[in-house]
Amino acid sequence: DFNVLSLSSEDECYLYGVFNGYDGSRVSKFVTQRLTAELLLGQLTLSHNDADIRKVLLQAFDVVERSFFESIDDSLAEKANLLSQLPEGVPHSQLPQQYQKLLERLNKVEQEIAGGTTAIVALILNNKLYIANIGTNRALLCKSTADGQLQVTQVSIDHTTDNEDELFRLSQLGLDTTKIKQFGLIGGHDSSRRIGDYRMKYSYSDVEMLSAAKTKPIIAEPEIHGGQALDGLTGFLVLMTDGLYKALETAHGPGQANQEIAAMVATEFALQSSLDAVAQAVVDRVRRIHRDTFVSRGERSKFCDKHEDMTLLIRNFNYPLGEMSQSSMSPAPGGRIYPVSVPYTSTQGTLGKTSVTLSLVMPSQNQMMNGNHSNSTGDETTPTLTNSQSPTATLQSTNTHTHSSSSSSGDGHSHLFHRHRLPQTLQPDQDGRVEPYVDFLEFYRLWTMDHCEQTVAGGQ
């Protein structure tokens, strides 16, 4: 279950968040509502420096988690009462029929207090960007450089059992990090920082892998990046759940998901006329790649039998939107856009090591959009600015199995097909049919070539 936050105030303060809940949506919904109150009710002012803002963010996350546990006090008390009525030392599965109603109520109460959420929050205050992250969601800041390239920087840290800093933190608590890294999951999840999850916070001594910990091993303290000045920036910010980038990693292998997603977003900026359409197209494309890899029966198909839910949020900073969609959906000569992938090393450690540069073939940038970064999005027909539209777009995909169709290939390369605008009116002929308006000749040619090659190979 996902919850998304996108709010702004009159004091040039903007707050965005993506919350990836598990074992129910109660925690993610609570955090979405309460974190807003802890940050936008006068706690932040333009006079605050970077240290002040980091302190406010840390306090907000701490207060939100404590408030959540206070909100389930009644359920915790009921759980203790129910347990006191059950025989001690007898497994619940072996209890006689007379205890079934108590067990049913106990299971329901357990569901009420279970669950947690990862969270990533982007705060823009006084034209500076701050990222606060707990868990495995990601933030990418993508900047258009003077030489026409797109610089992609991951401005968040993945809190997983592959993170050496997190493993060191856990080792300081007396835990066997070799076993934790080998197993890969803590309490059924790969994140080492979460909000909520009562069992992992207050009953961790009952978990064999965590029982030796001196204090709570799963924490809700965010890592904070910023403030980073946004003056003169042309680019976009991406907030996404791990379901999005992991779908690409399972299809293409680990290491390049950030660059691929940034390239997809940049491509769709040129093709689409709204940010909603950009986000929609990117998530749909990732799903198609994942599905095509599964049906290809190739080397990586075994990793793609299912994927997690996906959420993508995009914040625009004066990046040109809809240039190719204004005149024709068919690219002009020399103006075709190709998503690219480049070598990338996802080295753990400092944030600077995650910065890479993509060379994109972009359309003409003569119509660069001007205006304040906080209100920089296009309308439905022209690339001019409108103050009524949000500079953000969010899309959620809750399909957990790969059963969607696609024309994207599963090998990581995309075939671009020419699309033309539909006629204003499509008149049916005498048989009630309309003239075709999509040319599939190129598709059939490539499909025939691919299947003929497979047939020949199989015959050999």
Short mmCIF file of C-alpha atoms in Angstrom, two decimals:
data_model
loop_
_atom_site.label_atom_id
_atom_site.label_comp_id
_atom_site.label_asym_id
_atom_site.label_seq_id
_atom_site.Cartn_x
_atom_site.Cartn_y
_atom_site.Cartn_z
CA ASP A 1 0.00 0.00 0.00
CA PHE A 2 1.33 3.41 -0.99
CA ASN A 3 0.55 6.95 0.04
CA VAL A 4 1.80 10.06 -1.71
CA LEU A 5 2.16 13.57 -0.31
CA SER A 6 2.33 16.74 -2.41
CA LEU A 7 1.68 20.04 -0.64
CA SER A 8 2.79 23.65 -0.80
CA SER A 9 2.38 26.78 1.29
CA GLU A 10 2.47 30.50 0.61
CA ASP A 11 6.00 30.83 2.04
CA GLU A 12 7.76 29.12 -0.89
CA CYS A 13 7.66 25.86 1.02
CA TYR A 14 6.89 22.63 -0.84
CA LEU A 15 6.61 19.15 0.63
CA TYR A 16 6.50 15.89 -1.33
CA GLY A 17 6.59 12.34 -0.05
CA VAL A 18 6.21 8.70 -1.04
CA PHE A 19 5.36 6.16 1.67
CA ASN A 20 5.61 2.45 0.92
CA GLY A 21 3.49 0.57 3.46
CA TYR A 22 3.44 -3.15 4.13
CA ASP A 23 1.12 -5.50 6.05
CA GLY A 24 -1.70 -3.02 5.51
CA SER A 25 -1.97 0.70 4.84
CA ARG A 26 -2.64 1.97 8.37
CA VAL A 27 0.92 3.12 9.06
CA SER A 28 1.49 4.77 5.69
CA LYS A 29 -1.80 6.67 5.91
CA PHE A 30 -1.03 7.79 9.46
CA VAL A 31 2.44 9.01 8.53
CA THR A 32 1.18 10.87 5.46
CA GLN A 33 -1.29 12.87 7.55
CA ARG A 34 0.75 13.38 10.70
CA LEU A 35 4.06 14.26 9.03
CA THR A 36 2.33 17.07 7.16
CA ALA A 37 1.17 18.58 10.45
CA GLU A 38 4.63 18.22 11.98
CA LEU A 39 6.28 20.14 9.14
CA LEU A 40 3.83 22.68 7.72
CA LEU A 41 2.16 24.23 10.76
CA GLY A 42 4.76 26.89 11.42
CA GLN A 43 7.74 24.67 12.26
CA LEU A 44 9.64 25.80 9.15
CA THR A 45 10.46 29.42 8.29
CA LEU A 46 12.56 31.13 5.63
CA SER A 47 14.97 32.27 8.34
CA HIS A 48 15.99 28.69 9.20
CA ASN A 49 19.45 27.56 8.16
CA ASP A 50 20.36 24.06 6.99
CA ALA A 51 21.10 22.79 10.51
CA ASP A 52 17.75 24.10 11.79
CA ILE A 53 15.85 22.37 8.97
CA ARG A 54 17.62 19.05 9.52
CA LYS A 55 16.70 19.26 13.20
CA VAL A 56 13.05 19.93 12.37
CA LEU A 57 12.97 16.96 9.98
CA LEU A 58 14.54 14.61 12.53
CA GLN A 59 12.12 15.73 15.22
CA ALA A 60 9.15 15.35 12.90
CA PHE A 61 9.95 11.72 12.07
CA ASP A 62 10.53 10.93 15.75
CA VAL A 63 7.24 12.51 16.82
CA VAL A 64 5.31 10.75 14.05
CA GLU A 65 6.53 7.30 15.04
CA ARG A 66 5.89 7.86 18.76
CA SER A 67 2.43 9.18 17.92
CA PHE A 68 1.65 6.10 15.88
CA PHE A 69 2.55 3.75 18.71
CA GLU A 70 0.41 5.86 21.05
CA SER A 71 -2.48 5.47 18.61
CA ILE A 72 -2.40 1.67 18.97
CA ASP A 73 -2.21 1.64 22.78
CA ASP A 74 -5.76 0.31 23.11
CA SER A 75 -5.05 -2.54 20.70
CA LEU A 76 -1.86 -3.42 22.57
CA ALA A 77 -3.78 -3.48 25.86
CA GLU A 78 -6.43 -5.73 24.35
CA LYS A 79 -3.74 -8.05 23.03
CA ALA A 80 -2.22 -8.39 26.50
CA ASN A 81 -5.66 -9.12 27.95
CA LEU A 82 -6.40 -11.81 25.35
CA LEU A 83 -3.04 -13.48 25.89
CA SER A 84 -3.67 -13.61 29.64
CA GLN A 85 -6.81 -15.70 28.98
CA LEU A 86 -4.93 -18.34 26.98
CA PRO A 87 -3.06 -21.26 28.58
CA GLU A 88 0.66 -20.59 28.89
CA GLY A 89 3.14 -22.77 27.06
CA VAL A 90 0.59 -24.27 24.67
CA PRO A 91 0.98 -23.51 20.94
CA HIS A 92 -2.06 -21.69 19.58
CA SER A 93 -2.53 -24.35 16.91
CA GLN A 94 -3.01 -26.99 19.61
CA LEU A 95 -5.57 -25.12 21.73
CA PRO A 96 -9.02 -26.77 22.07
CA GLN A 97 -12.12 -25.46 20.31
CA GLN A 98 -13.27 -23.41 23.32
CA TYR A 99 -10.44 -20.93 22.67
CA GLN A 100 -11.15 -20.39 18.98
CA LYS A 101 -13.11 -17.16 19.44
CA LEU A 102 -10.30 -15.72 21.56
CA LEU A 103 -7.77 -16.72 18.90
CA GLU A 104 -9.85 -15.14 16.14
CA ARG A 105 -10.02 -11.88 18.07
CA LEU A 106 -6.31 -12.07 18.84
CA ASN A 107 -5.49 -12.48 15.15
CA LYS A 108 -7.61 -9.43 14.31
CA VAL A 109 -5.87 -7.34 16.97
CA GLU A 110 -2.48 -8.52 15.68
CA GLN A 111 -3.42 -7.21 12.24
CA GLU A 112 -4.34 -3.83 13.73
CA ILE A 113 -0.94 -3.32 15.33
CA ALA A 114 1.14 -4.95 12.59
CA GLY A 115 2.69 -3.24 9.62
CA GLY A 116 5.03 -0.41 8.93
CA THR A 117 6.22 1.85 6.15
CA THR A 118 9.31 3.17 4.48
CA ALA A 119 9.29 6.85 3.64
CA ILE A 120 11.05 9.41 1.48
CA VAL A 121 10.29 13.11 1.78
CA ALA A 122 11.45 16.01 -0.38
CA LEU A 123 11.27 19.48 1.16
CA ILE A 124 11.86 22.62 -0.87
CA LEU A 125 12.30 25.70 1.29
CA ASN A 126 13.81 29.02 0.29
CA ASN A 127 14.73 27.49 -3.07
CA LYS A 128 16.77 24.71 -1.45
CA LEU A 129 16.12 20.97 -1.64
CA TYR A 130 16.22 18.64 1.38
CA ILE A 131 15.71 14.87 1.18
CA ALA A 132 14.84 12.78 4.25
CA ASN A 133 14.75 9.02 3.74
CA ILE A 134 13.95 5.89 5.74
CA GLY A 135 14.17 2.55 3.97
CA THR A 136 14.41 1.66 0.29
CA ASN A 137 12.54 4.39 -1.60
CA ARG A 138 14.78 6.55 -3.81
CA ALA A 139 15.22 10.16 -4.87
CA LEU A 140 16.99 11.10 -8.12
CA LEU A 141 17.92 14.68 -8.96
CA CYS A 142 18.40 15.04 -12.71
CA LYS A 143 20.08 18.19 -14.06
CA SER A 144 20.37 19.35 -17.65
CA THR A 145 23.95 20.55 -18.20
CA ALA A 146 25.20 23.30 -20.50
CA ASP A 147 26.57 20.76 -23.00
CA GLY A 148 23.18 19.05 -23.43
CA GLN A 149 23.70 16.10 -21.13
CA LEU A 150 21.61 14.88 -18.22
CA GLN A 151 23.40 14.46 -14.90
CA VAL A 152 21.69 11.96 -12.61
CA THR A 153 22.44 11.86 -8.88
CA GLN A 154 20.87 9.56 -6.33
CA VAL A 155 20.26 11.83 -3.33
CA SER A 156 19.12 9.14 -0.92
CA ILE A 157 20.65 6.09 0.73
CA ASP A 158 19.10 2.62 0.53
CA HIS A 159 18.80 1.25 4.06
CA THR A 160 19.24 -2.44 3.31
CA THR A 161 21.34 -5.38 4.42
CA ASP A 162 23.69 -4.56 1.51
CA ASN A 163 24.51 -1.15 2.99
CA GLU A 164 27.87 -1.41 4.76
CA ASP A 165 27.08 1.56 7.01
CA GLU A 166 23.86 -0.10 8.15
CA LEU A 167 25.64 -3.40 8.75
CA PHE A 168 28.23 -1.59 10.86
CA ARG A 169 25.44 0.07 12.88
CA LEU A 170 23.86 -3.32 13.52
CA SER A 171 27.22 -4.86 14.44
CA GLN A 172 27.68 -2.16 17.08
CA LEU A 173 24.49 -3.46 18.69
CA GLY A 174 26.01 -6.93 19.03
CA LEU A 175 24.35 -8.59 16.04
CA ASP A 176 25.88 -11.12 13.65
CA THR A 177 25.88 -9.05 10.45
CA THR A 178 27.33 -11.91 8.39
CA LYS A 179 24.17 -13.91 9.03
CA ILE A 180 21.96 -10.86 8.42
CA LYS A 181 23.65 -10.07 5.10
CA GLN A 182 23.44 -13.68 4.00
CA PHE A 183 19.75 -13.95 4.84
CA GLY A 184 18.99 -10.55 3.28
CA LEU A 185 15.73 -9.91 5.13
CA ILE A 186 14.89 -8.60 8.60
CA GLY A 187 11.41 -9.49 9.74
CA GLY A 188 10.42 -10.41 6.20
CA HIS A 189 11.63 -7.13 4.63
CA ASP A 190 14.96 -5.95 3.25
CA SER A 191 14.81 -2.48 4.83
CA SER A 192 16.76 -1.85 8.02
CA ARG A 193 14.91 1.40 8.83
CA ARG A 194 11.12 1.71 9.02
CA ILE A 195 8.34 3.62 10.69
CA GLY A 196 6.04 1.46 12.79
CA ASP A 197 6.46 -2.33 12.81
CA TYR A 198 5.79 -2.82 16.52
CA ARG A 199 7.15 -6.37 16.61
CA MET A 200 10.55 -5.36 15.23
CA LYS A 201 10.75 -2.35 17.57
CA TYR A 202 9.49 -3.73 20.88
CA SER A 203 9.54 -7.51 20.55
CA TYR A 204 12.81 -7.90 18.65
CA SER A 205 14.22 -10.05 21.47
CA ASP A 206 11.76 -12.75 20.34
CA VAL A 207 13.30 -12.72 16.84
CA GLU A 208 16.25 -15.11 16.74
CA MET A 209 18.33 -13.00 14.36
CA LEU A 210 17.83 -9.85 16.49
CA SER A 211 17.64 -11.29 20.00
CA ALA A 212 21.23 -10.32 20.88
CA ALA A 213 20.72 -6.60 20.12
CA LYS A 214 21.50 -4.18 22.94
CA THR A 215 18.77 -1.80 21.79
CA LYS A 216 16.25 -1.44 18.94
CA PRO A 217 17.96 -2.57 15.73
CA ILE A 218 15.21 -1.32 13.39
CA ILE A 219 15.00 2.45 13.68
CA ALA A 220 12.97 5.29 12.21
CA GLU A 221 15.73 7.89 12.06
CA PRO A 222 15.99 9.39 8.56
CA GLU A 223 19.19 10.21 6.72
CA ILE A 224 18.99 13.77 5.46
CA HIS A 225 20.59 15.29 2.38
CA GLY A 226 20.70 19.04 1.77
CA GLY A 227 20.09 21.81 1.50
CA GLN A 228 20.99 21.90 -2.14
CA ALA A 229 20.47 25.18 -3.95
CA LEU A 230 18.04 25.02 -6.87
CA ASP A 231 18.75 28.46 -8.35
CA GLY A 232 18.95 28.29 -12.13
CA LEU A 233 18.34 24.54 -12.20
CA THR A 234 16.84 22.98 -15.30
CA GLY A 235 15.87 19.38 -14.62
CA PHE A 236 13.54 17.28 -12.53
CA LEU A 237 13.30 15.39 -9.25
CA VAL A 238 12.12 11.78 -9.12
CA LEU A 239 10.75 10.08 -5.99
CA MET A 240 9.99 6.39 -6.40
CA THR A 241 9.29 3.24 -4.45
CA ASP A 242 11.65 0.31 -4.69
CA GLY A 243 9.09 -1.58 -6.77
CA LEU A 244 9.90 0.62 -9.77
CA TYR A 245 13.68 0.35 -9.85
CA LYS A 246 13.69 -3.28 -8.70
CA ALA A 247 11.46 -4.22 -11.65
CA LEU A 248 14.14 -2.89 -13.98
CA GLU A 249 16.91 -4.54 -12.00
CA THR A 250 15.25 -7.94 -12.22
CA ALA A 251 14.72 -7.49 -15.97
CA HIS A 252 18.10 -6.01 -16.93
CA GLY A 253 20.35 -6.84 -14.01
CA PRO A 254 21.47 -4.56 -11.17
CA GLY A 255 23.45 -1.38 -11.60
CA GLN A 256 21.73 0.87 -14.14
CA ALA A 257 18.13 1.32 -13.01
CA ASN A 258 18.66 4.96 -11.98
CA GLN A 259 20.00 5.95 -15.39
CA GLU A 260 17.37 4.01 -17.27
CA ILE A 261 14.50 5.59 -15.33
CA ALA A 262 16.00 9.08 -15.72
CA ALA A 263 16.38 8.51 -19.46
CA MET A 264 12.79 7.30 -19.71
CA VAL A 265 11.52 10.37 -17.87
CA ALA A 266 13.58 12.69 -20.11
CA THR A 267 12.27 10.94 -23.21
CA GLU A 268 8.66 11.22 -22.09
CA PHE A 269 9.11 14.91 -21.23
CA ALA A 270 9.71 15.53 -24.92
CA LEU A 271 6.84 13.32 -26.07
CA GLN A 272 4.09 14.18 -23.57
CA SER A 273 2.16 17.38 -22.93
CA SER A 274 1.55 16.87 -19.19
CA LEU A 275 3.49 15.55 -16.20
CA ASP A 276 0.74 13.04 -15.45
CA ALA A 277 1.29 11.56 -18.91
CA VAL A 278 5.06 11.46 -18.32
CA ALA A 279 4.67 9.50 -15.08
CA GLN A 280 2.05 7.21 -16.65
CA ALA A 281 4.27 6.42 -19.62
CA VAL A 282 7.34 5.66 -17.50
CA VAL A 283 5.56 3.28 -15.13
CA ASP A 284 3.80 1.57 -18.04
CA ARG A 285 7.10 1.15 -19.84
CA VAL A 286 8.81 -0.41 -16.82
CA ARG A 287 5.92 -2.83 -16.46
CA ARG A 288 6.16 -3.77 -20.14
CA ILE A 289 9.91 -4.37 -19.92
CA HIS A 290 9.40 -6.54 -16.86
CA ARG A 291 6.60 -8.51 -18.50
CA ASP A 292 8.47 -8.95 -21.79
CA THR A 293 11.50 -10.28 -19.93
CA PHE A 294 9.27 -12.83 -18.22
CA VAL A 295 7.68 -14.10 -21.44
CA SER A 296 10.98 -14.13 -23.33
CA ARG A 297 12.10 -17.25 -21.44
CA GLY A 298 15.57 -15.74 -21.46
CA GLU A 299 18.27 -15.82 -18.83
CA ARG A 300 16.55 -13.29 -16.55
CA SER A 301 12.95 -14.43 -17.06
CA LYS A 302 13.08 -16.53 -13.89
CA PHE A 303 13.49 -13.34 -11.84
CA CYS A 304 10.43 -11.66 -13.36
CA ASP A 305 7.49 -13.86 -12.40
CA LYS A 306 6.07 -10.98 -10.35
CA HIS A 307 6.89 -7.45 -9.27
CA GLU A 308 6.01 -5.20 -6.36
CA ASP A 309 3.65 -2.26 -6.59
CA MET A 310 5.12 0.90 -8.12
CA THR A 311 4.81 4.58 -7.31
CA LEU A 312 6.52 7.42 -9.19
CA LEU A 313 6.42 11.12 -8.34
CA ILE A 314 8.03 13.75 -10.59
CA ARG A 315 8.78 17.39 -9.69
CA ASN A 316 9.67 19.62 -12.64
CA PHE A 317 12.29 22.37 -12.50
CA ASN A 318 11.89 24.26 -15.80
CA TYR A 319 12.53 21.14 -17.88
CA PRO A 320 11.04 21.44 -21.42
CA LEU A 321 7.76 19.57 -21.67
CA GLY A 322 5.89 18.44 -24.76
CA GLU A 323 8.16 19.86 -27.46
CA MET A 324 7.70 16.93 -29.81
CA SER A 325 3.98 16.56 -29.08
CA GLN A 326 3.09 20.07 -30.20
CA SER A 327 3.38 19.61 -33.97
CA SER A 328 3.55 15.90 -34.68
CA MET A 329 4.06 12.67 -32.82
CA SER A 330 6.44 11.62 -35.61
CA PRO A 331 9.98 12.83 -34.82
CA ALA A 332 11.63 15.18 -37.27
CA PRO A 333 14.88 14.04 -38.97
CA GLY A 334 17.72 14.16 -36.47
CA GLY A 335 15.34 14.72 -33.59
CA ARG A 336 14.55 11.18 -32.50
CA ILE A 337 14.96 10.41 -28.84
CA TYR A 338 16.69 7.29 -27.65
CA PRO A 339 16.80 6.25 -24.00
CA VAL A 340 20.37 5.24 -23.20
CA SER A 341 22.14 3.13 -20.62
CA VAL A 342 25.74 3.72 -19.59
CA PRO A 343 28.12 1.84 -17.29
CA TYR A 344 27.34 2.56 -13.68
CA THR A 345 28.78 1.47 -10.36
CA SER A 346 26.37 1.69 -7.42
CA THR A 347 29.12 2.00 -4.84
CA GLN A 348 27.89 2.28 -1.28
CA GLY A 349 29.24 5.16 0.70
CA THR A 350 29.22 8.84 -0.08
CA LEU A 351 26.45 10.32 -2.18
CA GLY A 352 28.93 11.73 -4.66
CA LYS A 353 29.83 8.25 -5.88
CA THR A 354 26.32 7.73 -7.26
CA SER A 355 26.53 10.65 -9.69
CA VAL A 356 26.74 9.72 -13.37
CA THR A 357 26.22 11.50 -16.68
CA LEU A 358 23.90 10.40 -19.46
CA SER A 359 24.26 11.61 -23.02
CA LEU A 360 20.77 11.94 -24.45
CA VAL A 361 19.77 12.81 -28.01
CA MET A 362 17.36 15.58 -27.16
CA PRO A 363 15.04 17.68 -29.37
CA SER A 364 15.75 21.32 -29.97
CA GLN A 365 15.87 23.26 -26.70
CA ASN A 366 15.12 26.64 -28.26
CA GLN A 367 11.73 26.68 -26.56
CA MET A 368 13.05 26.29 -23.03
CA MET A 369 10.35 27.08 -20.50
CA ASN A 370 10.95 30.03 -18.24
CA GLY A 371 9.47 30.81 -14.88
CA ASN A 372 9.81 30.07 -11.20
CA HIS A 373 10.83 26.51 -10.35
CA SER A 374 7.78 26.04 -8.18
CA ASN A 375 5.28 26.56 -10.99
CA SER A 376 6.93 25.14 -14.08
CA THR A 377 4.72 22.80 -16.03
CA GLY A 378 3.02 22.90 -19.39
CA ASP A 379 -0.67 22.86 -20.19
CA GLU A 380 -2.40 20.45 -22.54
CA THR A 381 -1.65 22.18 -25.85
CA THR A 382 1.30 24.56 -25.57
CA PRO A 383 4.66 24.61 -23.78
CA THR A 384 3.90 27.86 -21.99
CA LEU A 385 3.63 28.10 -18.24
CA THR A 386 0.38 28.11 -16.31
CA ASN A 387 0.21 28.90 -12.63
CA SER A 388 -2.84 26.72 -12.11
CA GLN A 389 -1.06 23.44 -12.71
CA SER A 390 1.09 21.55 -10.27
CA PRO A 391 4.75 21.05 -11.21
CA THR A 392 4.50 17.50 -9.93
CA ALA A 393 2.97 14.31 -11.19
CA THR A 394 2.42 11.03 -9.43
CA LEU A 395 1.47 7.64 -10.74
CA GLN A 396 0.82 4.45 -8.81
CA SER A 397 0.69 0.95 -10.24
CA THR A 398 -0.74 -1.75 -8.00
CA ASN A 399 -0.38 -4.66 -10.40
CA THR A 400 1.66 -7.26 -8.54
CA HIS A 401 1.93 -9.83 -11.33
CA THR A 402 3.26 -9.55 -14.87
CA HIS A 403 0.19 -9.95 -17.03
CA SER A 404 0.20 -6.77 -19.13
CA SER A 405 1.08 -6.72 -22.83
CA SER A 406 3.74 -4.61 -24.50
CA SER A 407 5.69 -4.00 -27.70
CA SER A 408 8.92 -3.28 -25.84
CA SER A 409 11.67 -5.85 -26.21
CA GLY A 410 12.98 -7.69 -23.17
CA ASP A 411 16.64 -7.18 -24.03
CA GLY A 412 16.74 -3.59 -22.85
CA HIS A 413 16.58 -2.02 -26.34
CA SER A 414 13.53 -0.10 -27.50
CA HIS A 415 12.05 -0.02 -30.97
CA LEU A 416 10.49 3.38 -31.64
CA PHE A 417 7.44 3.23 -33.88
CA HIS A 418 6.09 6.27 -35.67
CA ARG A 419 2.78 7.46 -34.32
CA HIS A 420 0.61 10.05 -36.02
CA ARG A 421 -2.08 12.26 -34.64
CA LEU A 422 -5.58 10.88 -35.23
CA PRO A 423 -7.79 12.69 -37.72
CA GLN A 424 -10.31 15.01 -36.16
CA THR A 425 -13.10 12.64 -37.27
CA LEU A 426 -12.88 9.02 -38.33
CA GLN A 427 -15.74 8.20 -40.70
CA PRO A 428 -16.73 4.51 -40.99
CA ASP A 429 -17.03 2.93 -44.41
CA GLN A 430 -20.07 1.01 -45.68
CA ASP A 431 -19.07 -1.97 -43.49
CA GLY A 432 -18.84 0.16 -40.38
CA ARG A 433 -15.02 0.14 -40.33
CA VAL A 434 -12.58 3.04 -40.20
CA GLU A 435 -9.30 3.41 -42.03
CA PRO A 436 -6.27 2.21 -40.03
CA TYR A 437 -4.34 5.04 -38.40
CA VAL A 438 -1.43 3.05 -36.90
CA ASP A 439 1.19 1.50 -39.17
CA PHE A 440 2.28 -1.90 -37.83
CA LEU A 441 4.45 -2.88 -40.80
CA GLU A 442 7.69 -2.25 -38.93
CA PHE A 443 6.41 -4.23 -35.96
CA TYR A 444 5.49 -7.24 -38.10
CA ARG A 445 8.83 -7.07 -39.93
CA LEU A 446 10.82 -7.16 -36.69
CA TRP A 447 8.54 -9.82 -35.17
CA THR A 448 8.97 -12.04 -38.24
CA MET A 449 12.75 -11.60 -38.24
CA ASP A 450 12.98 -12.42 -34.53
CA HIS A 451 10.80 -15.54 -34.74
CA CYS A 452 12.45 -16.80 -37.91
CA GLU A 453 15.84 -16.56 -36.21
CA GLN A 454 14.49 -18.50 -33.22
CA THR A 455 13.05 -21.16 -35.52
CA VAL A 456 16.34 -21.60 -37.38
CA ALA A 457 18.25 -21.77 -34.12
CA GLY A 458 15.83 -24.35 -32.77
CA GLY A 459 16.19 -26.42 -35.94
CA GLN A 460 19.93 -26.50 -35.54
#
